[in-house]
PDB file of C-alpha atoms in Angstrom:
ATOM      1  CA  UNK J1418       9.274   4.283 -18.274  1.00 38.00           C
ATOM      2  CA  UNK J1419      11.468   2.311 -16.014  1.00 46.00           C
ATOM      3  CA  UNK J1420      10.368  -0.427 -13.903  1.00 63.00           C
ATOM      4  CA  UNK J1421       8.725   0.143 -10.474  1.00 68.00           C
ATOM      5  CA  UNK J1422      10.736  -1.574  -7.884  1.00 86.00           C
ATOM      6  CA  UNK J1423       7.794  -0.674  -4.744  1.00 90.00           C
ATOM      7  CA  UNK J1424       4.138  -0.332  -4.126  1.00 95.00           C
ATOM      8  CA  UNK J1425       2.988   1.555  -1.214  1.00 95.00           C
ATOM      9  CA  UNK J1426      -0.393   0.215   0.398  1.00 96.00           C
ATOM     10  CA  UNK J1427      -2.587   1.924   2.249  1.00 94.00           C
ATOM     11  CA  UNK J1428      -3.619  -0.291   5.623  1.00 92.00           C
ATOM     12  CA  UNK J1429      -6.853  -0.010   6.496  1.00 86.00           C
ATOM     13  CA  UNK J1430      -9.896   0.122   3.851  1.00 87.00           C
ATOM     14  CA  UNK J1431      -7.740  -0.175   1.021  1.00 92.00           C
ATOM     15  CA  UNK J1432      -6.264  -3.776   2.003  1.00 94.00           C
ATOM     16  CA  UNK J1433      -9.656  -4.738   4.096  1.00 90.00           C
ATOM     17  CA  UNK J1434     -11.369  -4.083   7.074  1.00 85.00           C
ATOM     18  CA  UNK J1435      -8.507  -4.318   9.938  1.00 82.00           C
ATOM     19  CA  UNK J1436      -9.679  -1.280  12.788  1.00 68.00           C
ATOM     20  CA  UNK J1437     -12.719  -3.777  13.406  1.00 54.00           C
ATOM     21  CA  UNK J1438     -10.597  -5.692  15.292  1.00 50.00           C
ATOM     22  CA  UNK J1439     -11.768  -3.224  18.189  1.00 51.00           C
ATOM     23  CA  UNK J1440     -15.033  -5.838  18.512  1.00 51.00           C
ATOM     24  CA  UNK J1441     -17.367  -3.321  15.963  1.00 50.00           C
ATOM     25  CA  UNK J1442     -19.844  -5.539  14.124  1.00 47.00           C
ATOM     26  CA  UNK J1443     -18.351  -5.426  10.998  1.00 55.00           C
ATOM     27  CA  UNK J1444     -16.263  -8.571   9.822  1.00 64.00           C
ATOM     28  CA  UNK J1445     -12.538  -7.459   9.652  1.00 74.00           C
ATOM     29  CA  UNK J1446     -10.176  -9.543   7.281  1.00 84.00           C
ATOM     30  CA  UNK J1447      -8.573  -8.502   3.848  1.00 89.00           C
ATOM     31  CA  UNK J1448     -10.127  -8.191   0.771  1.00 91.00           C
ATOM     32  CA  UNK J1449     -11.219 -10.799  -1.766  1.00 90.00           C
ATOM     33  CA  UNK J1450      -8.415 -11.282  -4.572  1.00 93.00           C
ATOM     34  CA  UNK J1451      -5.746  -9.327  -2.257  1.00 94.00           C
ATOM     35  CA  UNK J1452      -3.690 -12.345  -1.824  1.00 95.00           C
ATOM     36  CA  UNK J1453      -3.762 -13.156  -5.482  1.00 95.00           C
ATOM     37  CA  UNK J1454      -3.037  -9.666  -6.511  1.00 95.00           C
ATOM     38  CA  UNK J1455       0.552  -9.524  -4.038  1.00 96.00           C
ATOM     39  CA  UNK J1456       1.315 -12.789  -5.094  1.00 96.00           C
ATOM     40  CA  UNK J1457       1.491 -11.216  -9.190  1.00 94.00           C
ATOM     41  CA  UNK J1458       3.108  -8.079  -8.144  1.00 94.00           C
ATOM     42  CA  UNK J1459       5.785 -10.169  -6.213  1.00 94.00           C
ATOM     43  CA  UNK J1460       6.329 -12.266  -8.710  1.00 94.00           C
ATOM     44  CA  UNK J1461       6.990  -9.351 -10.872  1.00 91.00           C
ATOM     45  CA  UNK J1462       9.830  -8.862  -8.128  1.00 92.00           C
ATOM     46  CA  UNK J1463       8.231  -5.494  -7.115  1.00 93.00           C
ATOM     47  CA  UNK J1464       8.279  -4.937  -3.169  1.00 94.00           C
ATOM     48  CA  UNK J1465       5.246  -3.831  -1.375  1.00 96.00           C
ATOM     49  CA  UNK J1466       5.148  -1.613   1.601  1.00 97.00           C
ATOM     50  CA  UNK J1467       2.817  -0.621   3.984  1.00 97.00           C
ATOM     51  CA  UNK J1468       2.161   3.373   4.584  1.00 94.00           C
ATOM     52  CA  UNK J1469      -0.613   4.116   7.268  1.00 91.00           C
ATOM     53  CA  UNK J1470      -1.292   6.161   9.870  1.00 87.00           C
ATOM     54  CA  UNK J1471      -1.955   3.687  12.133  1.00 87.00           C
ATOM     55  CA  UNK J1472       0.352   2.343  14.708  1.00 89.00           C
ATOM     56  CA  UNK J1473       2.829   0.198  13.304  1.00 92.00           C
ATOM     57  CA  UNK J1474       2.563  -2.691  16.070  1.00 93.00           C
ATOM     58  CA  UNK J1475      -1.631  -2.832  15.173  1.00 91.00           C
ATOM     59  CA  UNK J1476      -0.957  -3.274  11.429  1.00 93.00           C
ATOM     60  CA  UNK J1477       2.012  -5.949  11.816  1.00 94.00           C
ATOM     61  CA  UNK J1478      -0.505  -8.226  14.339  1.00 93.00           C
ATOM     62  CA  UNK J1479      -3.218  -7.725  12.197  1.00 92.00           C
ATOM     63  CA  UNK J1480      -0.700  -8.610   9.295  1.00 94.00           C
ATOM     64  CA  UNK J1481       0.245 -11.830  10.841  1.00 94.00           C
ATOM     65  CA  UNK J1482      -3.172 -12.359  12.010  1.00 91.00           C
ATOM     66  CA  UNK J1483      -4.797 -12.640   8.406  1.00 91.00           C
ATOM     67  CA  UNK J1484      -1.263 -14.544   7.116  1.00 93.00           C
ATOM     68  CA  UNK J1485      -0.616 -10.926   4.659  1.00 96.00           C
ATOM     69  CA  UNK J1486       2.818 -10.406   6.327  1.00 96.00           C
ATOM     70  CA  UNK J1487       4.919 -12.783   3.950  1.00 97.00           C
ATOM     71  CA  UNK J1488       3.796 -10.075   1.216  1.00 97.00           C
ATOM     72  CA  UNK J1489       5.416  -6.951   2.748  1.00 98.00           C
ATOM     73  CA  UNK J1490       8.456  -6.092   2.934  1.00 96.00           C
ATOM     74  CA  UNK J1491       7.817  -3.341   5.640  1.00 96.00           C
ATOM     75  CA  UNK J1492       5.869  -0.813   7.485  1.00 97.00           C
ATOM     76  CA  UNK J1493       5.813   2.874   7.611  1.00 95.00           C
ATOM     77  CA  UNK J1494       3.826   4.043  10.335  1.00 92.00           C
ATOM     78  CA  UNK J1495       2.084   7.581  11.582  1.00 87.00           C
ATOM     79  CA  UNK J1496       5.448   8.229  12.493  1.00 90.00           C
ATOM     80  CA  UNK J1497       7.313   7.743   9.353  1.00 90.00           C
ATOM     81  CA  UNK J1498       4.481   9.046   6.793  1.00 89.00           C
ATOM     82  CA  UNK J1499       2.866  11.501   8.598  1.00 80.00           C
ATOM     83  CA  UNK J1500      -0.316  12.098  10.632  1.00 66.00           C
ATOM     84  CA  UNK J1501      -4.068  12.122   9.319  1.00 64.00           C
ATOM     85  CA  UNK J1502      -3.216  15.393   7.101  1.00 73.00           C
ATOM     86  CA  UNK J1503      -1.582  13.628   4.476  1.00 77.00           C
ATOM     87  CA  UNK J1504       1.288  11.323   3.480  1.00 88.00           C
ATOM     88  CA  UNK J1505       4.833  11.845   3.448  1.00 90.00           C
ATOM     89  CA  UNK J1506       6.539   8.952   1.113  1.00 91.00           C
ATOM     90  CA  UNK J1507       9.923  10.608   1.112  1.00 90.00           C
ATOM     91  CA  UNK J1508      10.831   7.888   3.976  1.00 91.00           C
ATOM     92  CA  UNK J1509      10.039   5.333   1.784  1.00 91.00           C
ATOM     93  CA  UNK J1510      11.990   6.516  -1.060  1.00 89.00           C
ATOM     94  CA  UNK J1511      15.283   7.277   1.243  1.00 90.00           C
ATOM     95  CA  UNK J1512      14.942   3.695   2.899  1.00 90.00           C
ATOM     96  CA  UNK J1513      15.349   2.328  -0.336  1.00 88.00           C
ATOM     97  CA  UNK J1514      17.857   4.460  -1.494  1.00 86.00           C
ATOM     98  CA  UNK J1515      16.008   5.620  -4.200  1.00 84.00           C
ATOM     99  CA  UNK J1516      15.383   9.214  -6.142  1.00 81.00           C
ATOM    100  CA  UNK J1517      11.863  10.672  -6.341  1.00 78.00           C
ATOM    101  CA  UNK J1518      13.062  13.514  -8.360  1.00 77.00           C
ATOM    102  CA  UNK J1519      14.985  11.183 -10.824  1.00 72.00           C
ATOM    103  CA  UNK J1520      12.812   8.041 -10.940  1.00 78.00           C
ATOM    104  CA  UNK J1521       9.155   9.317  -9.941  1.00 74.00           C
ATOM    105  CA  UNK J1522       8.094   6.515 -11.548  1.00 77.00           C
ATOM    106  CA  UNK J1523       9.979   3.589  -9.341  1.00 84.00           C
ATOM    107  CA  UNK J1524       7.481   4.030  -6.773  1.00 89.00           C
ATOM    108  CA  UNK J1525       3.032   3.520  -7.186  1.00 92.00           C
ATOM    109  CA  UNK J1526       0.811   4.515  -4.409  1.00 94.00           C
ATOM    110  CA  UNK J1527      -2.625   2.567  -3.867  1.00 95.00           C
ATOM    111  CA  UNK J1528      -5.164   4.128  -1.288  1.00 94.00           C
ATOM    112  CA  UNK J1529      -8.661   4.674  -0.601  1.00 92.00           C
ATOM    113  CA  UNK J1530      -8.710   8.519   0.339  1.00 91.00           C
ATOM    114  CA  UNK J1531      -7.432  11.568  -1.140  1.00 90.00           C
ATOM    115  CA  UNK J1532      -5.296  12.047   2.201  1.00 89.00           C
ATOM    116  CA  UNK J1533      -2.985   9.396   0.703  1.00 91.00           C
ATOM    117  CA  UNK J1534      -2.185  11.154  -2.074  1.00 90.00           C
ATOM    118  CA  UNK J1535       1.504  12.166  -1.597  1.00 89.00           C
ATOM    119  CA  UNK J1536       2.267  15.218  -0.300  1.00 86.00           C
ATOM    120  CA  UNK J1537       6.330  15.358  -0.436  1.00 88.00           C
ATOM    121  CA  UNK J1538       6.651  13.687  -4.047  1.00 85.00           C
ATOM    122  CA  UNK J1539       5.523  14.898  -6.566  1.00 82.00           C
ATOM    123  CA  UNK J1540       5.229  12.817  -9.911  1.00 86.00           C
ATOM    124  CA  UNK J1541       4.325   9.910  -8.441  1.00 89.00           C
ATOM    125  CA  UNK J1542       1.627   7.827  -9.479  1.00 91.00           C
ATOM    126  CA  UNK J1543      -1.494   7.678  -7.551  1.00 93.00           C
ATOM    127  CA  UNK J1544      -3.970   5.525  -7.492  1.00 94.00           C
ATOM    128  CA  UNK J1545      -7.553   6.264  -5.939  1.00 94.00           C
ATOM    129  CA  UNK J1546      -9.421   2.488  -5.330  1.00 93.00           C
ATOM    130  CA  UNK J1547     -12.788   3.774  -4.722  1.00 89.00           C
ATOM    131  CA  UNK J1548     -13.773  -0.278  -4.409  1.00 84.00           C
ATOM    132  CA  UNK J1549     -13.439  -0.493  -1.023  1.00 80.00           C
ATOM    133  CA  UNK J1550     -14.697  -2.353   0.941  1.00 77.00           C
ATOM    134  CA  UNK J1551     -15.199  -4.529  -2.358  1.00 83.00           C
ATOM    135  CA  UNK J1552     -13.152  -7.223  -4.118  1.00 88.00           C
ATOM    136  CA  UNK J1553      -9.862  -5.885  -5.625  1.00 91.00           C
ATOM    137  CA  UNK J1554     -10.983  -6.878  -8.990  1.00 88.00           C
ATOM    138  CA  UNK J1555     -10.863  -3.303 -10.995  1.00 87.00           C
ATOM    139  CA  UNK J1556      -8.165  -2.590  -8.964  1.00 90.00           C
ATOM    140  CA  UNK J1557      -6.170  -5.478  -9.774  1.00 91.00           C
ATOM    141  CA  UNK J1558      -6.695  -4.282 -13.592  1.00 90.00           C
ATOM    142  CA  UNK J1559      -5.772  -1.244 -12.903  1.00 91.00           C
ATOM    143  CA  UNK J1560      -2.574  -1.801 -10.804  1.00 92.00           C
ATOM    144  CA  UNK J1561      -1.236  -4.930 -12.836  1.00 89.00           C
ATOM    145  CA  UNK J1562      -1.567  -2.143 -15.972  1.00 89.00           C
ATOM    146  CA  UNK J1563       0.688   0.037 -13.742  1.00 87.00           C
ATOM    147  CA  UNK J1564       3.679  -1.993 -13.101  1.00 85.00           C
ATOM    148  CA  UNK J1565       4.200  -3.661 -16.610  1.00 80.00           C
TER     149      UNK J1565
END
């Protein structure tokens, strides 16, 4: 297995609570171990990415709001991945010059929903965190496992 050079994140639920920031009750921030988990997989010199269907300007303010921008390298918005009816990571894979087909395996996805499963590459690896809204503790595990 070759290394993985990227992770794609999902935005919202998978790296915390960010659409709150509309003024619902609930109490919007990132999740508790994120920063320690991007600090590992950076240090493993993997880049992380941001794939969402939100509105790119929404997730870089809330980025720089809760201090999580220094951890990605960039984001892929609604109009780069696709609307609410699944993702397209081929973008991803072409900005960083890299082969799907070949190298499935350079690339992990992390999201909270089947709709972030990837719909345009096939072969590569998904993962499902069904902690959410929780600590990214089994996910951590399960991720770190992922990108030896």
């Amino acid at each position: 297995m070759s290394e993985r050079k990227f992770i794609c994140w999902d935005f919202d639920g998978t790296l915390g609570n960010f659409s709150t920031l509309d003024g619902s009750s609930n109490v919007p921030g990132s999740r508790v171990g994120l920063v320690e988990l991007l600090e590992e997989i950076i240090s493993k010199k993997i880049t992380n990415v941001v794939t969402t269907n939100n509105n790119a300007d929404f997730v870089l303010a809330s980025l720089l709001n809760f201090k999580l921008s220094k951890y990605f390298d960039m984001v892929f918005d609604g109009e780069d991945v696709g609307s609410f009816e699944g993702k397209d990571y081929l973008p991803v894979f072409q900005h960083y010059g890299l082969n799907h087909l070949a190298n499935p395996v350079d690339a992990l996805v992390v999201g909270n929903h089947t709709l972030d499963i990837p719909t345009d590459c096939s072969g590569v690896p998904f993962v499902l965190d069904t902690t959410t809204p929780g600590p990214v503790s089994d996910l951590r595990e399960i991720v770190l496992r992922l990108t030896k």
